[in-house]
mmCIF file of C-alpha atoms in Angstrom:
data_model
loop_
_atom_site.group_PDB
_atom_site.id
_atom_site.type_symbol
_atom_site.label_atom_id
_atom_site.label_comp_id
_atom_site.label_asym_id
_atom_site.label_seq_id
_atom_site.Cartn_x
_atom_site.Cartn_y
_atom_site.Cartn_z
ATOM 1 C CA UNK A 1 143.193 281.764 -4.886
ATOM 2 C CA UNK A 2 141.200 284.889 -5.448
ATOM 3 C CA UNK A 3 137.782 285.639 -4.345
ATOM 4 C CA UNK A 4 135.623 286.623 -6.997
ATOM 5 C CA UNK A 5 132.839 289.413 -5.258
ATOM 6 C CA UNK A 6 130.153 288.229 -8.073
ATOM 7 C CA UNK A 7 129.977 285.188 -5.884
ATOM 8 C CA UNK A 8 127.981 287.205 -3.494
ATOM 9 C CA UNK A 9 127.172 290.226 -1.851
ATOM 10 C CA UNK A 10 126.277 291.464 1.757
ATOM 11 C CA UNK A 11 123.389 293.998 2.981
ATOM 12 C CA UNK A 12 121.616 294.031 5.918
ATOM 13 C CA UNK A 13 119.287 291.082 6.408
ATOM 14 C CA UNK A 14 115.522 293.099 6.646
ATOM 15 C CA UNK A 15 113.727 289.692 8.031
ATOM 16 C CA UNK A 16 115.709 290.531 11.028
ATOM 17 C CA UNK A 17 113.910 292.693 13.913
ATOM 18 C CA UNK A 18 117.304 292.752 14.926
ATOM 19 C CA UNK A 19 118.639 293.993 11.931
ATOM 20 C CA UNK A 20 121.798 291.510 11.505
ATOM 21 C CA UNK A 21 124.200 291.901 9.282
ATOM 22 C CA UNK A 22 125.290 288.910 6.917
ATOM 23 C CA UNK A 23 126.292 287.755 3.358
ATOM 24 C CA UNK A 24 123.616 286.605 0.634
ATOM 25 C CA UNK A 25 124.820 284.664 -2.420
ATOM 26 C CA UNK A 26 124.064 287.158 -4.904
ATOM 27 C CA UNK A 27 121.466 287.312 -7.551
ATOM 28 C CA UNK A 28 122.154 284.597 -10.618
ATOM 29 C CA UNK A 29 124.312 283.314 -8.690
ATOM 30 C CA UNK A 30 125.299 279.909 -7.146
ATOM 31 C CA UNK A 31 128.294 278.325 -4.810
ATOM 32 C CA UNK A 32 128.955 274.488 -5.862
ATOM 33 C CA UNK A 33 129.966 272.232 -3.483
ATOM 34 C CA UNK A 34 133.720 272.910 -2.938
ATOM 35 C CA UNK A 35 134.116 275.851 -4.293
ATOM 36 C CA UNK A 36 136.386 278.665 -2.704
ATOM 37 C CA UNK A 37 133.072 281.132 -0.979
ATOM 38 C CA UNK A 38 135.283 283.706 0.238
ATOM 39 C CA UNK A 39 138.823 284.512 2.199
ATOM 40 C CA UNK A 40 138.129 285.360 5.933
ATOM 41 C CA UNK A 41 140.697 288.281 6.252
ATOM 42 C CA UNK A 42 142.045 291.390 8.608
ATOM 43 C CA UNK A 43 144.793 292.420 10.512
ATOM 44 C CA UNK A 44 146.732 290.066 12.059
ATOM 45 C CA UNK A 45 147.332 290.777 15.920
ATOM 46 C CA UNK A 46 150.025 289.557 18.214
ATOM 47 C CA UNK A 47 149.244 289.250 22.425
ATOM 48 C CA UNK A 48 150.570 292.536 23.083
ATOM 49 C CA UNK A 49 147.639 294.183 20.497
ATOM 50 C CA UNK A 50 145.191 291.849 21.587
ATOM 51 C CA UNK A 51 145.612 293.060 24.929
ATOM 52 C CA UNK A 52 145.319 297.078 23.900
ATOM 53 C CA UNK A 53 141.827 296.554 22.340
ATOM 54 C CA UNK A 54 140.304 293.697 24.163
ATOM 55 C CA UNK A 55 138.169 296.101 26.501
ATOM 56 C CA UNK A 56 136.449 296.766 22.673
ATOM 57 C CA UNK A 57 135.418 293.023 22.586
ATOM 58 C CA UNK A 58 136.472 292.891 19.041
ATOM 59 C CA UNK A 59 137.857 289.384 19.844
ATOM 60 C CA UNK A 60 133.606 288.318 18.781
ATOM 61 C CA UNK A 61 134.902 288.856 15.317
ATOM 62 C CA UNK A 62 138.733 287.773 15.684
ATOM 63 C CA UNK A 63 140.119 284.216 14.160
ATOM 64 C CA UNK A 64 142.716 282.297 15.470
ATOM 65 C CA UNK A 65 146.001 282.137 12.983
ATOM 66 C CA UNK A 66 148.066 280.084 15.666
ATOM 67 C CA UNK A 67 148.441 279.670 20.034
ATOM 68 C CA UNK A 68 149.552 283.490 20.230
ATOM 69 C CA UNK A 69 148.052 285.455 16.950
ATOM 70 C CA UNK A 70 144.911 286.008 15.425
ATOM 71 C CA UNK A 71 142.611 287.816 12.884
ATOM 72 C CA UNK A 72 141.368 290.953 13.642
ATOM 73 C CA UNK A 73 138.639 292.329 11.009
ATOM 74 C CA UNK A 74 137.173 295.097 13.284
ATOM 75 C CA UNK A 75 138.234 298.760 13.148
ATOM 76 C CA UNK A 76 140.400 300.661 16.313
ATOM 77 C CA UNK A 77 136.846 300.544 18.587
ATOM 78 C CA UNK A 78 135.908 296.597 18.039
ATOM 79 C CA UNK A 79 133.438 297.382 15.432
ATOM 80 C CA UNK A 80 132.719 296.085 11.978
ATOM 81 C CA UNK A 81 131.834 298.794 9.634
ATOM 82 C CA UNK A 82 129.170 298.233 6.935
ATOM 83 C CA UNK A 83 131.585 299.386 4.530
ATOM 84 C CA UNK A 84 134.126 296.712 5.809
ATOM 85 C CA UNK A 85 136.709 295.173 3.205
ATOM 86 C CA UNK A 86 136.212 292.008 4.989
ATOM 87 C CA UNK A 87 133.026 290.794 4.252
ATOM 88 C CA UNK A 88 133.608 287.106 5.398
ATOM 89 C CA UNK A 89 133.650 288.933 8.959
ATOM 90 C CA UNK A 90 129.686 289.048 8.167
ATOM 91 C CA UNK A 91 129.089 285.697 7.771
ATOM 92 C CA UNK A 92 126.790 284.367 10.811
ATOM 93 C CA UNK A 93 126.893 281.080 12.170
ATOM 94 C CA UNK A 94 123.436 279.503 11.506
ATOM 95 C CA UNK A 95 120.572 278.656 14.290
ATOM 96 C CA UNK A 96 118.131 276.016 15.399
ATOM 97 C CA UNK A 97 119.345 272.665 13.508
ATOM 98 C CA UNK A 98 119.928 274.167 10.239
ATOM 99 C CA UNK A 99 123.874 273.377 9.338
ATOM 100 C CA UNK A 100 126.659 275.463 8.102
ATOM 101 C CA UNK A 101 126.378 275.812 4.555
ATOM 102 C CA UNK A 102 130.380 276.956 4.338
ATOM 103 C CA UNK A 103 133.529 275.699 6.188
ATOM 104 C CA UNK A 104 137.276 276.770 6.373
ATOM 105 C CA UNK A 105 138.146 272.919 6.314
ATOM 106 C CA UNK A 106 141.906 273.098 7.024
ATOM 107 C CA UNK A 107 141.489 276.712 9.340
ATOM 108 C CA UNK A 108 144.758 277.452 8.444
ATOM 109 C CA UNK A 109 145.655 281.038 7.836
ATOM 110 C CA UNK A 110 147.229 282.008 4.153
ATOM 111 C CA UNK A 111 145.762 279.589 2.203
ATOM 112 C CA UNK A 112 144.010 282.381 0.145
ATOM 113 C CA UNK A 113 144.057 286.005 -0.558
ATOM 114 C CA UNK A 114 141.585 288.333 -1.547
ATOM 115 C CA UNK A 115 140.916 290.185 -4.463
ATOM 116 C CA UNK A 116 142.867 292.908 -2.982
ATOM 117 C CA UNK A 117 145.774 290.827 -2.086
ATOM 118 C CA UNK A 118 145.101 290.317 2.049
ATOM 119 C CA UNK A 119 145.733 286.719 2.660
ATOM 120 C CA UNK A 120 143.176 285.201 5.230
ATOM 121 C CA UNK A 121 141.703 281.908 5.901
ATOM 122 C CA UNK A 122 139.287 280.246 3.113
ATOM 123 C CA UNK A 123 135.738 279.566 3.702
ATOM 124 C CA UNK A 124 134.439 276.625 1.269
ATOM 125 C CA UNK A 125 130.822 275.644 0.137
ATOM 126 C CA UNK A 126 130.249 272.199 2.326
ATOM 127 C CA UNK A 127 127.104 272.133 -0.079
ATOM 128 C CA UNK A 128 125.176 273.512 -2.888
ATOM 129 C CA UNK A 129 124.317 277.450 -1.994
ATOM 130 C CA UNK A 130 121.551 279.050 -3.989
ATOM 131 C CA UNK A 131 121.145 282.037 -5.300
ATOM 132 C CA UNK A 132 119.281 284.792 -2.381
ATOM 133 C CA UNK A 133 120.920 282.065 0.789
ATOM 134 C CA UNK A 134 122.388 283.377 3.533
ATOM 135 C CA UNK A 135 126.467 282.144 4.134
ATOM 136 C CA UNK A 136 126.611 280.140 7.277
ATOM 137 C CA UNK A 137 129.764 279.418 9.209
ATOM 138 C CA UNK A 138 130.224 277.441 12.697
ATOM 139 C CA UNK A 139 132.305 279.673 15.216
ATOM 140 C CA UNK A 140 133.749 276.855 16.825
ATOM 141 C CA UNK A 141 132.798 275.226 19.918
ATOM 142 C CA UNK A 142 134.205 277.829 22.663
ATOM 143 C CA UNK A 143 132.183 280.967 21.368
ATOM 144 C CA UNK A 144 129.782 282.688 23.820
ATOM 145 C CA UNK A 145 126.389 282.229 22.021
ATOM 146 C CA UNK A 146 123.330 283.472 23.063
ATOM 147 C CA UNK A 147 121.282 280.695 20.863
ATOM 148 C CA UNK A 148 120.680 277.615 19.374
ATOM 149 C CA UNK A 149 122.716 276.218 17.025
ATOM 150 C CA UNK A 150 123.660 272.805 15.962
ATOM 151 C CA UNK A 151 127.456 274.368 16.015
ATOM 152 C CA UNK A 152 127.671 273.500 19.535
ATOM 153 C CA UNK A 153 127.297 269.844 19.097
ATOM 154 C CA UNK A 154 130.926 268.952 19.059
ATOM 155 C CA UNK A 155 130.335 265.254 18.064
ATOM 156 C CA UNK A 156 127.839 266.504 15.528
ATOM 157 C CA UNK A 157 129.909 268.756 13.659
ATOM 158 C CA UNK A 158 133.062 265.999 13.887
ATOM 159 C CA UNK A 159 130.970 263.859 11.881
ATOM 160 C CA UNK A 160 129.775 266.689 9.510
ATOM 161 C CA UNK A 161 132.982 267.844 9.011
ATOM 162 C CA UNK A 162 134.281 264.346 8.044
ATOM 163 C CA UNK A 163 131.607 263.983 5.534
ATOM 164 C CA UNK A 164 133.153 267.311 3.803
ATOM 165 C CA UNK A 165 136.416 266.528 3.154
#
């Protein structure tokens, strides 16, 4: 599968005081139900390079491939840049009890590439996303949040994700 970039397109989100980063569906544009949102890419890092740049705290960004590897989006210091090939890295997980409007389903690594030919881990549309929405994704139950989110309700999101598939 290839990702399509008219699906969407990231800037940073101005009703934030914080100014967070994150990825709008873009105008005229709409995700259906299903359909493939975008391919959660980077380099993938064995133990012995998670260990070099873990003092960065990159890992806030990283995706686990398997027990020993994962995703790394971030540059050589931890950071995301804003001109970042791998805009799925933007997508934030969503707050208060709104729910995810995307999930990677199957969270298995490979299952897509990008339009540049990285393969990465799909994010899908669990609903409708209108045109001007922000892409929402739950981290998983283990991040370190400093929120609310319905993400860490694990029997919650069980159910949810049942529903999707």
């Amino acid at each position: 599968l290839e990702v399509r970039r008219l699906a969407y397109e990231h800037f940073i989100d101005t009703s934030s005081d914080q100014g967070l980063r994150g990825i709008f569906v873009g105008r005229g544009e709409r995700l259906r139900i299903g359909q493939l949102a975008g391919c959660y890419t980077g380099t993938l890092r064995s133990p012995s390079e998670r260990a070099i740049k873990r003092d960065t705290k990159f890992e806030a960004y990283s995706y686990p491939v398997n027990a020993t590897h994962i995703v790394d989006p971030t540059d050589n210091y931890g950071h995301l840049p804003s001109n970042t090939p791998h805009e799925m890295a933007l997508v934030n997980e969503p707050t208060g009890a709104s729910m995810p409007n995307l999930t990677p389903l199957d969270y298995e690594f490979g299952l897509c590439r990008d339009r540049d030919g990285r393969a990465g881990v799909p994010y899908y549309a669990a609903r409708e996303v209108r045109e001007g929405e922000q892409l929402t994704v739950c981290y998983g139950p283990y991040f370190h949040r400093e929120y609310t989110t319905v993400c860490t309700d694990h029997g919650l999101l069980m159910r949810w994700t049942t529903l999707q598939v």
